[in-house]
Short mmCIF file of C-alpha atoms in Angstrom, two decimals:
data_model
loop_
_atom_site.label_atom_id
_atom_site.label_comp_id
_atom_site.label_asym_id
_atom_site.label_seq_id
_atom_site.Cartn_x
_atom_site.Cartn_y
_atom_site.Cartn_z
CA MET A 23 137.00 138.27 46.11
CA ASP A 24 135.94 139.25 49.59
CA SER A 25 138.21 142.29 49.47
CA SER A 26 136.89 143.52 46.10
CA ARG A 27 133.31 142.96 47.23
CA HIS A 28 133.83 145.19 50.25
CA GLN A 29 135.54 148.01 48.31
CA PRO A 30 132.32 149.84 47.24
CA LYS A 31 131.00 149.66 50.81
CA ILE A 32 134.27 151.09 52.16
CA PHE A 33 134.44 153.81 49.48
CA LEU A 34 130.86 154.91 50.18
CA GLY A 35 131.52 154.95 53.92
CA ILE A 36 134.61 157.11 53.46
CA SER A 37 132.73 159.47 51.10
CA LEU A 38 129.90 159.91 53.61
CA ALA A 39 132.33 160.56 56.46
CA VAL A 40 134.20 163.17 54.40
CA LEU A 41 130.90 164.91 53.52
CA ALA A 42 130.00 165.05 57.21
CA THR A 43 133.40 166.50 58.13
CA LEU A 44 133.11 169.18 55.45
CA ILE A 45 129.76 170.38 56.78
CA TRP A 46 130.78 169.93 60.43
CA SER A 47 133.85 172.10 59.91
CA GLY A 48 131.54 175.13 59.74
CA ASN A 49 130.34 174.37 63.27
CA PHE A 50 133.60 175.69 64.75
CA ILE A 51 133.53 178.79 62.58
CA ILE A 52 130.00 179.61 63.71
CA ALA A 53 130.84 178.81 67.35
CA ARG A 54 133.56 181.44 67.27
CA GLY A 55 131.74 183.89 65.01
CA VAL A 56 128.57 184.35 67.13
CA ILE A 57 130.09 184.53 70.64
CA ARG A 58 128.98 188.16 71.06
CA GLY A 59 125.42 187.55 69.91
CA ILE A 60 124.25 184.42 71.73
CA PRO A 61 125.44 182.51 74.84
CA PRO A 62 126.71 178.92 74.38
CA VAL A 63 123.87 176.89 75.90
CA ALA A 64 121.27 178.93 73.99
CA LEU A 65 123.13 178.29 70.73
CA ALA A 66 123.15 174.54 71.43
CA PHE A 67 119.50 174.54 72.56
CA TYR A 68 118.17 176.36 69.47
CA ARG A 69 120.32 174.19 67.21
CA TRP A 70 118.89 170.92 68.52
CA LEU A 71 115.37 172.30 68.86
CA LEU A 72 115.42 173.25 65.16
CA ALA A 73 116.96 169.90 64.21
CA SER A 74 114.17 168.08 66.11
CA ILE A 75 111.52 170.14 64.33
CA ILE A 76 113.07 169.55 60.88
CA ILE A 77 113.33 165.79 61.30
CA PHE A 78 109.93 165.41 63.03
CA PRO A 79 107.72 164.94 59.91
CA PHE A 80 110.13 162.34 58.50
CA ALA A 81 110.42 160.37 61.74
CA ILE A 82 107.02 160.54 63.46
CA ARG A 83 105.58 157.50 61.65
CA GLN A 84 108.56 155.31 62.54
CA PHE A 85 108.59 156.73 66.06
CA LYS A 86 105.01 155.54 66.63
CA ILE A 87 105.75 152.11 65.18
CA GLU A 88 108.99 151.68 67.13
CA TRP A 89 107.82 153.28 70.38
CA PRO A 90 107.93 149.98 72.35
CA ILE A 91 111.58 149.52 71.33
CA VAL A 92 112.39 153.16 72.10
CA LYS A 93 110.77 152.84 75.50
CA GLN A 94 112.69 149.64 76.22
CA SER A 95 116.00 151.26 75.14
CA TRP A 96 115.55 154.53 77.03
CA LYS A 97 118.71 154.14 79.12
CA TYR A 98 120.87 153.62 76.05
CA LEU A 99 119.21 156.52 74.19
CA PHE A 100 119.65 158.75 77.25
CA TRP A 101 123.44 158.28 77.23
CA VAL A 102 123.63 158.78 73.45
CA ALA A 103 121.64 162.03 73.71
CA LEU A 104 123.64 163.22 76.70
CA SER A 105 127.07 162.60 75.15
CA GLY A 106 126.49 163.42 71.48
CA VAL A 107 123.83 166.14 71.69
CA ALA A 108 123.52 167.81 75.08
CA LEU A 109 127.20 167.90 76.10
CA PHE A 110 129.50 167.73 73.08
CA ASN A 111 128.52 170.85 71.16
CA THR A 112 127.63 172.81 74.28
CA PHE A 113 131.18 172.34 75.57
CA VAL A 114 132.56 173.34 72.16
CA TYR A 115 130.47 176.53 72.22
CA ILE A 116 131.70 177.32 75.74
CA GLY A 117 135.28 176.71 74.66
CA ALA A 118 134.79 179.11 71.73
CA HIS A 119 134.68 181.97 74.23
CA TYR A 120 138.28 181.24 75.26
CA THR A 121 140.17 180.03 72.17
CA SER A 122 140.29 180.38 68.37
CA ALA A 123 138.22 178.44 65.84
CA ILE A 124 141.41 176.81 64.52
CA ASN A 125 142.36 175.54 67.98
CA LEU A 126 138.77 174.45 68.62
CA ALA A 127 138.82 172.28 65.52
CA LEU A 128 142.39 170.99 65.84
CA ILE A 129 142.23 170.04 69.52
CA GLY A 130 138.64 168.82 69.55
CA THR A 131 138.51 166.77 66.38
CA THR A 132 141.96 165.23 66.57
CA SER A 133 141.79 164.13 70.20
CA SER A 134 138.30 162.63 69.87
CA PRO A 135 139.34 159.99 67.28
CA ILE A 136 142.27 159.00 69.48
CA MET A 137 139.88 158.39 72.36
CA SER A 138 137.41 156.62 70.03
CA ILE A 139 139.97 154.13 68.72
CA ILE A 140 141.12 153.26 72.23
CA MET A 141 137.55 152.84 73.51
CA ALA A 142 136.54 150.88 70.38
CA ARG A 143 139.36 148.45 71.14
CA ILE A 144 138.37 148.12 74.81
CA PHE A 145 134.58 148.02 74.57
CA LEU A 146 133.84 146.86 70.99
CA LYS A 147 136.92 144.63 70.54
CA GLU A 148 137.69 146.36 67.22
CA PRO A 149 141.18 145.38 66.05
CA ILE A 150 143.70 148.19 65.82
CA GLY A 151 146.38 146.72 63.54
CA TRP A 152 149.80 148.20 62.89
CA LYS A 153 148.63 150.73 60.27
CA LYS A 154 145.86 152.09 62.46
CA LEU A 155 148.22 152.16 65.44
CA LEU A 156 150.85 154.05 63.44
CA GLY A 157 148.16 156.44 62.19
CA LEU A 158 147.02 156.96 65.76
CA LEU A 159 150.57 157.86 66.83
CA PHE A 160 150.84 160.38 64.00
CA CYS A 161 147.53 161.99 65.06
CA ILE A 162 148.68 162.16 68.69
CA SER A 163 151.94 163.76 67.55
CA GLY A 164 149.97 166.36 65.61
CA VAL A 165 147.86 167.25 68.64
CA LEU A 166 150.89 167.46 70.94
CA PHE A 167 152.79 169.57 68.40
CA LEU A 168 149.94 172.06 68.38
CA LEU A 169 149.59 172.15 72.17
CA SER A 170 153.36 172.61 72.56
CA LYS A 171 153.34 175.44 69.97
CA GLY A 172 155.98 173.67 67.91
CA ASN A 173 158.40 172.81 70.72
CA PHE A 174 157.91 169.43 72.37
CA GLN A 175 160.01 170.61 75.34
CA HIS A 176 157.09 172.84 76.25
CA LEU A 177 155.10 169.69 77.07
CA LEU A 178 157.12 169.39 80.27
CA THR A 179 155.51 172.59 81.54
CA LEU A 180 152.31 172.39 79.50
CA LYS A 181 149.31 174.17 80.96
CA PHE A 182 145.94 173.80 79.31
CA SER A 183 143.98 176.98 78.73
CA THR A 184 140.34 177.16 79.78
CA GLY A 185 139.25 176.77 76.17
CA ASP A 186 141.54 173.75 75.64
CA LEU A 187 140.05 171.96 78.63
CA TRP A 188 136.46 172.56 77.51
CA VAL A 189 137.26 171.25 74.03
CA LEU A 190 139.07 168.18 75.37
CA VAL A 191 136.05 167.28 77.51
CA ALA A 192 133.85 167.84 74.45
CA ALA A 193 136.09 165.49 72.46
CA PHE A 194 135.69 162.78 75.08
CA CYS A 195 131.91 163.17 74.94
CA PHE A 196 131.90 162.73 71.16
CA ALA A 197 134.17 159.69 71.44
CA VAL A 198 131.63 158.13 73.82
CA TYR A 199 128.85 158.97 71.34
CA THR A 200 130.75 157.33 68.45
CA ILE A 201 131.17 154.11 70.44
CA LEU A 202 127.53 154.07 71.55
CA VAL A 203 126.24 154.55 67.97
CA LYS A 204 128.05 151.37 66.94
CA LYS A 205 125.93 149.49 69.52
CA LYS A 206 122.61 150.85 68.20
CA SER A 207 119.91 148.23 67.80
CA PRO A 208 119.03 147.60 64.11
CA THR A 209 115.37 147.56 65.14
CA ILE A 210 115.49 151.35 65.57
CA SER A 211 115.47 153.04 62.17
CA PRO A 212 118.15 155.72 61.51
CA VAL A 213 115.67 158.58 61.17
CA ASN A 214 113.79 157.63 64.34
CA PHE A 215 117.07 157.18 66.19
CA LEU A 216 118.13 160.74 65.34
CA PHE A 217 114.73 162.23 66.12
CA THR A 218 114.65 160.54 69.52
CA VAL A 219 118.24 161.50 70.35
CA PHE A 220 117.83 165.10 69.14
CA SER A 221 114.58 165.57 71.06
CA LEU A 222 115.90 163.98 74.24
CA GLY A 223 119.09 166.07 74.02
CA THR A 224 117.02 169.25 73.64
CA ILE A 225 115.00 168.33 76.72
CA LEU A 226 118.20 167.70 78.69
CA LEU A 227 119.47 171.17 77.71
CA LEU A 228 116.21 172.94 78.63
CA PRO A 229 116.87 173.58 82.38
CA PHE A 230 120.38 174.89 81.63
CA PHE A 231 118.97 177.07 78.84
CA VAL A 232 116.44 178.58 81.25
CA TRP A 233 119.12 179.21 83.88
CA GLU A 234 121.46 180.79 81.35
CA SER A 235 118.68 183.03 79.98
CA ARG A 236 118.17 184.49 83.44
CA HIS A 237 121.88 185.18 84.02
CA SER A 238 123.14 186.43 80.64
CA VAL A 239 122.56 189.40 78.36
CA PRO A 240 119.63 189.15 75.91
CA ILE A 241 120.29 187.48 72.57
CA THR A 242 121.05 189.84 69.68
CA TRP A 243 118.78 188.41 66.96
CA ASN A 244 119.60 189.23 63.34
CA SER A 245 119.60 187.53 59.93
CA HIS A 246 123.19 186.28 60.34
CA LEU A 247 122.40 184.55 63.63
CA LEU A 248 119.23 182.99 62.20
CA LEU A 249 121.17 181.65 59.21
CA ALA A 250 123.86 180.32 61.54
CA ILE A 251 121.29 178.39 63.59
CA LEU A 252 119.68 177.10 60.36
CA TYR A 253 123.08 175.86 59.19
CA LEU A 254 123.66 174.13 62.53
CA GLY A 255 120.16 172.68 62.82
CA LEU A 256 119.82 171.38 59.25
CA GLY A 257 123.34 170.81 57.93
CA ALA A 258 125.50 170.15 60.97
CA SER A 259 122.79 168.17 62.77
CA VAL A 260 120.23 166.36 60.58
CA ILE A 261 122.36 165.81 57.46
CA CYS A 262 125.69 165.25 59.20
CA PHE A 263 124.46 162.84 61.84
CA LEU A 264 122.60 160.73 59.26
CA VAL A 265 125.62 160.31 57.02
CA TRP A 266 128.09 160.00 59.93
CA ASN A 267 126.10 157.22 61.60
CA THR A 268 125.86 155.41 58.24
CA ALA A 269 129.63 155.72 57.82
CA ILE A 270 130.19 154.24 61.29
CA HIS A 271 128.19 151.14 60.37
CA ARG A 272 130.08 150.74 57.08
CA LEU A 273 133.62 151.44 58.30
CA GLY A 274 133.53 150.79 62.05
CA ALA A 275 133.78 153.33 64.85
CA GLY A 276 137.58 153.53 64.91
CA ARG A 277 138.20 154.15 61.20
CA THR A 278 135.30 156.60 60.89
CA ALA A 279 136.55 158.53 63.90
CA LEU A 280 139.97 158.94 62.28
CA LEU A 281 138.35 160.55 59.21
CA GLY A 282 137.00 163.16 61.62
CA ASN A 283 140.53 164.56 61.58
CA LEU A 284 139.66 166.19 58.26
CA ILE A 285 137.46 168.68 60.12
CA PRO A 286 140.33 170.86 61.41
CA ILE A 287 141.82 171.03 57.93
CA PHE A 288 138.56 172.40 56.51
CA SER A 289 137.93 174.57 59.57
CA SER A 290 141.39 176.12 59.51
CA ILE A 291 141.03 177.19 55.88
CA GLU A 292 137.58 178.64 56.61
CA ALA A 293 138.81 180.43 59.76
CA VAL A 294 141.58 182.20 57.85
CA PHE A 295 139.26 183.49 55.13
CA LEU A 296 136.08 184.11 57.15
CA LEU A 297 137.37 185.07 60.62
CA HIS A 298 140.82 186.37 59.58
CA GLU A 299 142.51 184.18 62.20
CA GLU A 300 146.27 183.71 62.16
CA PHE A 301 147.47 180.53 60.47
CA THR A 302 151.06 179.65 61.42
CA TRP A 303 153.62 177.00 60.48
CA VAL A 304 152.71 175.18 63.71
CA HIS A 305 149.18 174.64 62.38
CA VAL A 306 150.59 173.44 59.03
CA VAL A 307 152.87 170.84 60.63
CA SER A 308 150.15 169.74 63.04
CA MET A 309 147.66 169.25 60.21
CA ALA A 310 150.27 167.41 58.10
CA LEU A 311 150.92 164.94 60.92
CA VAL A 312 147.20 164.40 61.44
CA PHE A 313 146.52 163.95 57.73
CA ALA A 314 149.38 161.44 57.46
CA GLY A 315 147.82 159.54 60.35
CA ILE A 316 144.48 159.38 58.53
CA LEU A 317 146.11 158.01 55.36
CA LEU A 318 148.09 155.40 57.28
CA ALA A 319 145.08 154.22 59.27
CA ASN A 320 142.93 153.82 56.15
CA LEU A 321 145.60 152.50 53.78
CA ARG A 322 144.94 149.07 52.35
CA LEU A 323 147.75 147.24 50.61
CA SER A 324 146.64 145.91 47.22
CA ARG A 325 147.04 142.21 46.66
#
């Protein structure tokens, strides 16, 4: 009975996580597609500024009511904003200047769940279990297969490119964010939580945005860039973070993080058709291993 009662909750959580990954997959396409028009910190700054403005009218009432709790929790909210808003996407956008959208998505979104599961076990005491552990090993194999370009012997002399390193650091930041969200106080409403985190993250980016503006070429504004920022600010920020955080509370940080491995599958398909990037058998095998890991980690044996 307990198992059947939890099935709708689990199904909804998985559905929300998949929706978030589908929208988030476009983040890597945009990151790569606008590298000649806008520098990375500016792209992150305008994204979160727009997201803060969009969510403001929906959150301001709760923000006023919950201000004493927000003020009391400022240290926790600072680290959430720093890891999930200010650093994660900024590092992805920097990495986009050095590697392809497919590699951005594959390396970033498959290594982050691995880190999340390990940290969830250490800090949140979430059980791993043999299926999740086996799924984790499959995901790791997929990442290593990609990094080795299809030959595991290359791992002995593996050298990370500049873009790979930026994306790996970004993945760690998002893993930290995923763990911190699980520890969110229920007294802070979801919409106020996002508004506070988005706004604080935008403020943290401001000095770096000003510095970058003084040392980079002017932004090439056009309709495509404006639509890209709108997509990032509304879809990849407000909508995605709301449904992703809900999924975390329904499924747990570890299982939700594994579903994030769907992002590179969506991103790779989009990159081939929209950016005309090369899609090789190495990417196919890597994605197959990752997808098998997701299925194993979320498989439940029927009674």
